[in-house]
Amino acid sequence: MTLPATRPQLELVKAKVVEQTIPIAKAAAQTKPWTAWHWLSILVPAFALLAAGWVYGGTYVLGPVVNPIPVVRVDLVQTLVASGHVATPSRVTVSSQIGGIVTDIPVAVGDKVKVGDTLVKLDESVAQASVTQAQGALAQAVARVDQQRELTLPAAVQSLASVRATMANIQEIYTRTSTLASKGIVAKAALQQAEANLGIARAQVTSAELQVSSNQDGGNDFLLVKAQQAQAQAALAVTQSHLETFVVKAPRNGVLISQTVEVGNVIQAGTELMQLSPNGDTEIVVQVDEKNLSLVALGQQAIISADAYSKESFPARVTFIDPAVDLARAAVAVKLAIENPPSYLRQDMTVSVDIEVNRRPEALIVNVVDLHELKNGVAWVLKIIDGIAKRQAVKVGLVSSGKAEILEGLVEADQIIPSSATTVTDGKRIRVGAASVVTK
């Protein structure tokens, strides 16, 4: 609001108005009677002069009107803004153990896969034939084991029983012949023949006993056919294992981020086919300017937003600060962990990072623009004291986002003059207008 001028100023303005209007009135009186138009031509300039005196006289004496800015307390947070990208501590390279022709790729880049999911299939016709052959060999070995138990062993047992019965008869003949020979009834040659027959029978029994023993579980013949069965089983396992190598499976849960092979390609063993980004290890990597390294510390909280989803944000935490400085960039790599990564994050996606490096709760603040000579280290403001602008030195603390923390020199509710009031200088009188606010 504009205040009225002082009485001397008003008297001076009135005198000027009268001085200018009297000659006009005399001239008009000497000519014609005055009309309404004559009066308007005199009064309008007079009122204009009075208004000018009212405004300019008040400004000259009482000072300009200034909208002050009160010193307030708010939570002041300093953040470090950086740009980074989504990364994983490790990327899994998917390759094949063998060479071959690619016949099928049932997945695509961007798909989420689980451990054991099929990623690539190779032509397995030859390997499948080997498996079939090994399965036949195993079936034969199993059949020989069954034959050993069900046919060979029972036959050996029966043969043993037969030769034992034969030996019993021969033993009886030998005994009778030996008795008769001792009495001289039969010739000595007959006894010798009986002894020979008994020896042959005993040998046959021994052989039959060995045959039975060998064909029983644990016997040599049985162990031989069991070994052949085990060998056939091993051969089948090898061919089946080789057959499985023709199907490339996911080694971990994750997302496929690249593919370098197509159906029909002939690949070599060890050729990279795909890259997999494992689940649960997503992190953010940013390059922090070397001059800001002192502000960053482990455990600091941050807010992340992806450039592709600028309206979304999520929290993160500083977990790693590279001990080395990148000479080419003059920057240090900082990694931030994400507890619950949003589903829209993708490998190498660009993100913006706001790291909270300092916080001052209930700090006394002013706008940085209203500080004078801040860069020179002698900061001061124009403080309003009883309608007079007074230079006030201040001690500045944390500076962030256009606000400055005042440590000394001001108290809450003090009023300062904004830097936009360029005509106001130290010691000048002002008129206080409506208060402004500190920039949020």
Phi, psi and omega in degrees: 000142181268129180272155180291155178286166178285163182299315178302322180293318181294321179296322179296318180296317181299319181298319179295319179298315181295320181300324182277332185273333183297311178301323181294319181293319180297318181295322180291325180291329182283348183252278187232163175297149184282141175250177178299325180297319177300316180296319180295321181294339179267316187289321182299311177298326181295313179296324179297319178293321177297319180294319178298320178295321179300313184285302188289329177293318180294318180295321182292322185272312187267349178095166181286160176278129181233133174270105187285162175244118180285147175278127186233170175247127176216166174283120182255122182241129176258127180240152176250118184264131179215162177249140182211198180213160178280136180213168173235147181302332180215143173248130182271121176273123180264123179219173181254144178283341183228167174267163179166187180258129180287123181252340183199142174227093186281005180233171179220162178301133182099346179287145172270131182234159177244164179304130178094349178293141180286129180253316183217140175243139177249162178297120187242018186299315180293317180296323179294322177296321178296321178295317179299318179296317179294323177297321177296317180297321179293320179299321178294319180295320177295321179296322179294323177296315179297319179297321180299318182282321190266336184239303186297312181296312177300322179296320179294321178296318179294319179296321179297316179298322181294312182292329176294319178296318178298316181297324179298318178295315181295322177298320180294318178297316181298319180296316181293318180295321180295324179292315181294323180294325180292338179262358178079016182280323180245158182286159180297330180296324179295321178294317179300321179294320178296320178296318180296318179297321179294321178297318179296319181296319179296320179296320178296321178296316179299317179296318180294323178296318178296322180295318178295314180299320182291330183267354175284163176304126183097348178282167185297311180297320179294316178298326180295312181290327176293322177295320177296323177294315179298321179295320178293322177296318179296319179296321178295318179299321179295314182293323177293320177297319178295323178296323180294334180290347177280356175241114180271123185246161180289127180279340182212164171287139179171198181237134177286125184249349176201158179214129184240017183222151178229162178300134181099344178292145172261120184247159175256160177300134179087357179293133177291126180255319183209169171234138184242132175262110184295150177284155170083356183240020182294138177215167179249133178243124178234155176255113181263131179304138183305325182290343179259007185300325182294342181276341187266138178216154178298141178092351180295144180273155181212160175243129183247141172221133179278140181300327181282342179227064189296338180276350180257150176211160180206155184278159176208174183217137180290122183239346183207135174234118183300129179290345182252152178258133176285110184297323183293323182260346188054045184220165180238135179283129178237133180247142181235135180269146178243122182288314181232085182297134176295154186293339185277354180293141178230152178304132178070011177295139180281135181225159173252138186235129173246105180266126178280107185259340179207150177216133176236099179290137177053047180280147175277119189228159170221168175288138179300323183294341181268002175269139178255139176057037179296318182291339181275355178081011179232054186299142176208162177229165172263109182263140180272119178232111179053044177077010180241137175280120181239134177289129183230117177289143180226154174255124187258138177256243182288137177238125181199140173052041176079006179239150181232137178278130179258117180269326181214151174108336180223159174233165181302140179081356170301151179245133179240161181268128181295152181294342179292341178277076189289341182275349183271128179234171181302128177090356183276141177282144179224165171248128186280123176261203180291139182287142173266187181232160175289137180301128180276000000 
